Coordinates of C-alpha atoms in Angstrom, one line a residue:
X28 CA 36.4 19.1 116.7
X29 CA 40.3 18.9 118.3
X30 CA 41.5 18.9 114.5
X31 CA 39.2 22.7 114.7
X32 CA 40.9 23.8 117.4
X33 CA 44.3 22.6 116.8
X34 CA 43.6 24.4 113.5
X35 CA 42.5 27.4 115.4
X36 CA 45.4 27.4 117.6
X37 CA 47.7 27.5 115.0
X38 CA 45.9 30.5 113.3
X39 CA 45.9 32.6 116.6
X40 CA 49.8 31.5 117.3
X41 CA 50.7 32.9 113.9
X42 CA 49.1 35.6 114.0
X43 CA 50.3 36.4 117.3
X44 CA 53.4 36.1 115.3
X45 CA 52.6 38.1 112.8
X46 CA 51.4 40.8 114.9
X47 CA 54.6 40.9 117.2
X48 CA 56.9 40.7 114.1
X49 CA 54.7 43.6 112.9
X50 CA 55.0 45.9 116.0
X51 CA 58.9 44.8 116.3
X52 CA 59.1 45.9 112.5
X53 CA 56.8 49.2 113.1
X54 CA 58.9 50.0 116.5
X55 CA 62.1 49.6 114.8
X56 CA 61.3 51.8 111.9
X57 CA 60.2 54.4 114.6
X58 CA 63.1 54.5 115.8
X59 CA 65.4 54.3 112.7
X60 CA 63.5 57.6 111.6
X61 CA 63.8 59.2 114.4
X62 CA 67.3 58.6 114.7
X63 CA 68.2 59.7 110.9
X64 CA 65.5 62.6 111.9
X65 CA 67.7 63.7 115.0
X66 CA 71.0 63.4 112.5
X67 CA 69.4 65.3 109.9
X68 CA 68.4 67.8 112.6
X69 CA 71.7 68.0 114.0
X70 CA 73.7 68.0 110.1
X71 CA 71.3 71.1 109.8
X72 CA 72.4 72.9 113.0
X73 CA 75.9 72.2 112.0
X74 CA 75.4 73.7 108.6
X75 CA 73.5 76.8 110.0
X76 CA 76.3 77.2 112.3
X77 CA 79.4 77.0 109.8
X78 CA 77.5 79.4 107.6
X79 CA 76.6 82.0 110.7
X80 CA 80.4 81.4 111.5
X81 CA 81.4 81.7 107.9
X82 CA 79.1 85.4 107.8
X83 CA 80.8 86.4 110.8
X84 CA 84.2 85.8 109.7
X85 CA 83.4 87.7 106.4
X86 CA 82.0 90.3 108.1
X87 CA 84.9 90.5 110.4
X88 CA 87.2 90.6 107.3
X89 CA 85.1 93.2 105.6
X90 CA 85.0 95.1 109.0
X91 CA 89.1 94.8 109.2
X92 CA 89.3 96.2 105.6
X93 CA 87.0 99.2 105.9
X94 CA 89.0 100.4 109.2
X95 CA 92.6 99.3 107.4
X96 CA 90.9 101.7 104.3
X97 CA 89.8 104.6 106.8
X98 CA 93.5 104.4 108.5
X99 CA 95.2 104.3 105.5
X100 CA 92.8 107.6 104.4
X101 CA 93.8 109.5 107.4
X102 CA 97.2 108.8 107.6
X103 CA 97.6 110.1 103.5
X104 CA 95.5 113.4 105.0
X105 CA 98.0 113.8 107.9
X106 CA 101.2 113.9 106.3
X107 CA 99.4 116.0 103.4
X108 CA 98.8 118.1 106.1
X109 CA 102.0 117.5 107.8
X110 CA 104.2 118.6 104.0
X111 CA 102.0 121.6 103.7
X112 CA 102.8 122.6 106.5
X113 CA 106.8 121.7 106.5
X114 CA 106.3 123.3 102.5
X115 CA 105.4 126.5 104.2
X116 CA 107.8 126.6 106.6
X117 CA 110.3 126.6 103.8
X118 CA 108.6 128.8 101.6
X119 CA 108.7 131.4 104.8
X120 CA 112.3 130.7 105.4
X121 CA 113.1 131.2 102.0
X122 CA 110.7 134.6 102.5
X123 CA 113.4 135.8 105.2
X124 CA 116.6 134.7 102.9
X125 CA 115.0 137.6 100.7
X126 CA 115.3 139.6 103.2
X127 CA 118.9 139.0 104.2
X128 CA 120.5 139.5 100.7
X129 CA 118.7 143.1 101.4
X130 CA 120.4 144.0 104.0
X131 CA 123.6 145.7 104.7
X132 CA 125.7 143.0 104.8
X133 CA 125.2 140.7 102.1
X134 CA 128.1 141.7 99.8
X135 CA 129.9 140.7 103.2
X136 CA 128.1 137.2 102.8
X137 CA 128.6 136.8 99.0
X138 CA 132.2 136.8 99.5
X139 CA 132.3 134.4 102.0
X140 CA 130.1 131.7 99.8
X141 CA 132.0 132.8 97.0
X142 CA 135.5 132.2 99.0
X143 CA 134.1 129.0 100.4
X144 CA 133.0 127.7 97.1
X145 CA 135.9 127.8 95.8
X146 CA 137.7 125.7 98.3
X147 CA 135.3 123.1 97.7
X148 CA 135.3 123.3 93.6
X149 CA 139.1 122.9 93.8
X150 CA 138.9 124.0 90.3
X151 CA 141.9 126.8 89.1
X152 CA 139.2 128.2 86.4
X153 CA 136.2 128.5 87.9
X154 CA 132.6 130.4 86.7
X155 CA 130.4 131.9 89.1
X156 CA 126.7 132.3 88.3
X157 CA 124.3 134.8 90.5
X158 CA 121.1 136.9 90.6
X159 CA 120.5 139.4 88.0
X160 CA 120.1 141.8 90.5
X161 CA 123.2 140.5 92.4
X162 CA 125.6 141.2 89.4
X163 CA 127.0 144.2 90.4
X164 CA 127.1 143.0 94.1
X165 CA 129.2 140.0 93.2
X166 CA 131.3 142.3 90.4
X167 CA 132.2 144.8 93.5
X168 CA 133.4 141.6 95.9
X169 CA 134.8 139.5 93.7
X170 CA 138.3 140.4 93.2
X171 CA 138.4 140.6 97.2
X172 CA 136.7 136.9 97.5
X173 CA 139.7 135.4 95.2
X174 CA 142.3 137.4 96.8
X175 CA 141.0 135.8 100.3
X176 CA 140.8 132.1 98.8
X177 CA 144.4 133.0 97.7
X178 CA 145.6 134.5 100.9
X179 CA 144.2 131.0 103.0
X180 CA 145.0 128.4 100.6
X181 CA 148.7 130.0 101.1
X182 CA 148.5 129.9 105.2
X183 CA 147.0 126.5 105.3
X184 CA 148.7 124.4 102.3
X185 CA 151.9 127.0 101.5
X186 CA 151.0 127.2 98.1
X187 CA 150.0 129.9 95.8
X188 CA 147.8 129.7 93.5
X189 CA 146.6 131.8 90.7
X190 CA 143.1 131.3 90.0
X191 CA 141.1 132.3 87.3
X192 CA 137.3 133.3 88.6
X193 CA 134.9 135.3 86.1
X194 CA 131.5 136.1 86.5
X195 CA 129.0 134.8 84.2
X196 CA 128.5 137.4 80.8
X197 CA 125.3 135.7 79.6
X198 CA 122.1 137.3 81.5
X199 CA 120.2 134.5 80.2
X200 CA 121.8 131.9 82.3
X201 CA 121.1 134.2 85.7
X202 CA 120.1 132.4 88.2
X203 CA 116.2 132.7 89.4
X204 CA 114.6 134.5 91.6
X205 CA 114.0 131.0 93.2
X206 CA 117.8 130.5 94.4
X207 CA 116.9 133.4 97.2
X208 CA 120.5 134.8 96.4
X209 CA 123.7 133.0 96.8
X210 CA 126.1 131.6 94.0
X211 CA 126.5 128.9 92.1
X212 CA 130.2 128.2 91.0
X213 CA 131.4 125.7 87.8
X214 CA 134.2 124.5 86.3
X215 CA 135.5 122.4 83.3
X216 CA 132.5 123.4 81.2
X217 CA 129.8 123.4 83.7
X218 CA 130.7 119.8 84.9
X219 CA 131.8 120.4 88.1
X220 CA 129.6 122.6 90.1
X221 CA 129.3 124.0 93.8
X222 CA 126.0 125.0 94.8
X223 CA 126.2 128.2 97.2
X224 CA 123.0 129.7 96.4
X225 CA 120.8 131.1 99.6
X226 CA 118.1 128.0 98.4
X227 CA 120.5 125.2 98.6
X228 CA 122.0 126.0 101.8
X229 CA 118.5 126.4 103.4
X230 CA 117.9 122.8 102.0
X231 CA 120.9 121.4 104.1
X232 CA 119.8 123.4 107.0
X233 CA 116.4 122.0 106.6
X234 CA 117.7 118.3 106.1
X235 CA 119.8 119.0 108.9
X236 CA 117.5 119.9 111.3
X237 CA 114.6 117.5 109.9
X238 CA 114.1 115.1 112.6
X239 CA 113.8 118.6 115.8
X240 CA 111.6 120.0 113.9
X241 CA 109.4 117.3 113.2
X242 CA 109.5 116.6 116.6
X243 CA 108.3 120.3 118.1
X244 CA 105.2 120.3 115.3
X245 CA 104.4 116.7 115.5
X246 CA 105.2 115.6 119.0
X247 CA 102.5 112.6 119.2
X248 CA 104.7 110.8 116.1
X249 CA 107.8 110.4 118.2

């Protein structure tokens, strides 16, 4: 009978043992999952986070390029707008150069292009080019314009010079309409040349005076 319940005893001691070792075991595992559960959990925030922050950022990029594109657009619109409008400034100052070599005193101001040409050409035989309509003009002054080169050159340097200045003979090399007037002057074959013509000084003026009159019609660029 004690042999029984020393048997017995021992039964219920390991399986006390057993059960504890079971529960320790089951307790641990509990909280081995939950802890790779909370790490999973967490590795997935994380991952939904970078890849929010990732859209975002692309978004933001996309966002940055779109307003760089719409910029870009309406800054190629404004200074279309901005050469038309400088193109028909020109055009109407060229309008009113047309009206000058009309006037009464133009033969006046072919001589002194012509004169002033040739002080800049510095050439003894010199070829002076004009408007088909401006032919005779230039024909009637010439002789005058060379005699006043002459007359200066004297005063300033003391020395007299005896240049030889013709008007072109070949109507096909006239100058266009486009010049607005003026002269253009050559030498040594045509490689040295002077532009006087009514266009090209209206170019230097324009150059000149560029930056003021950007300034009155576009005031919010300065």
């Amino acid at each position: 009978m004690a042999a029984t319940d020393q048997i017995r005893q021992m039964v219920n001691f390991i399986l006390q043992e057993a059960h504890e070792k079971a529960n320790e075991i089951r307790v641990k595992t509990e909280h081995d999952f939950n802890l790779e559960k909370q790490t999973l959990v967490h590795e997935a925030k994380l991952n939904v986070q970078d890849e929010f922050t990732k859209k975002e950022k692309d978004r933001e990029i996309q966002e940055r390029i779109t307003r760089s594109a719409e910029i870009g657009e309406c800054r190629v619109k404004k200074m279309k707008i901005r050469d038309d409008l400088l193109g028909t400034l020109i055009s109407e100052a060229g309008a009113k150069c047309a009206v000058v070599t009309r006037g009464q005193n133009y033969p006046q101001l072919l001589q002194k292009l012509i004169v002033q040409g040739l002080i800049k050409i510095e050439e003894n035989e010199v070829i002076i080019f004009c408007r088909g309509e401006d032919v005779a003009t230039v024909t009637g002054i010439l002789d005058a314009a060379v005699a006043e080169y002459v007359d200066l050159m004297k005063r300033e340097s003391s020395v007299t010079l005896t240049p030889v200045v013709s008007l072109n003979t070949d109507r096909s090399k006239d100058l266009p309409e486009s010049s607005y007037g003026g002269v253009l002057l050559t030498a040594a074959n045509g490689r040295i040349k002077c532009d006087n013509t009514m266009s090209s000084r209206l170019t230097l003026v324009y150059e000149e005076l560029l930056p003021s009159i950007r300034a009155i019609l576009f005031p919010d660029e300065q």
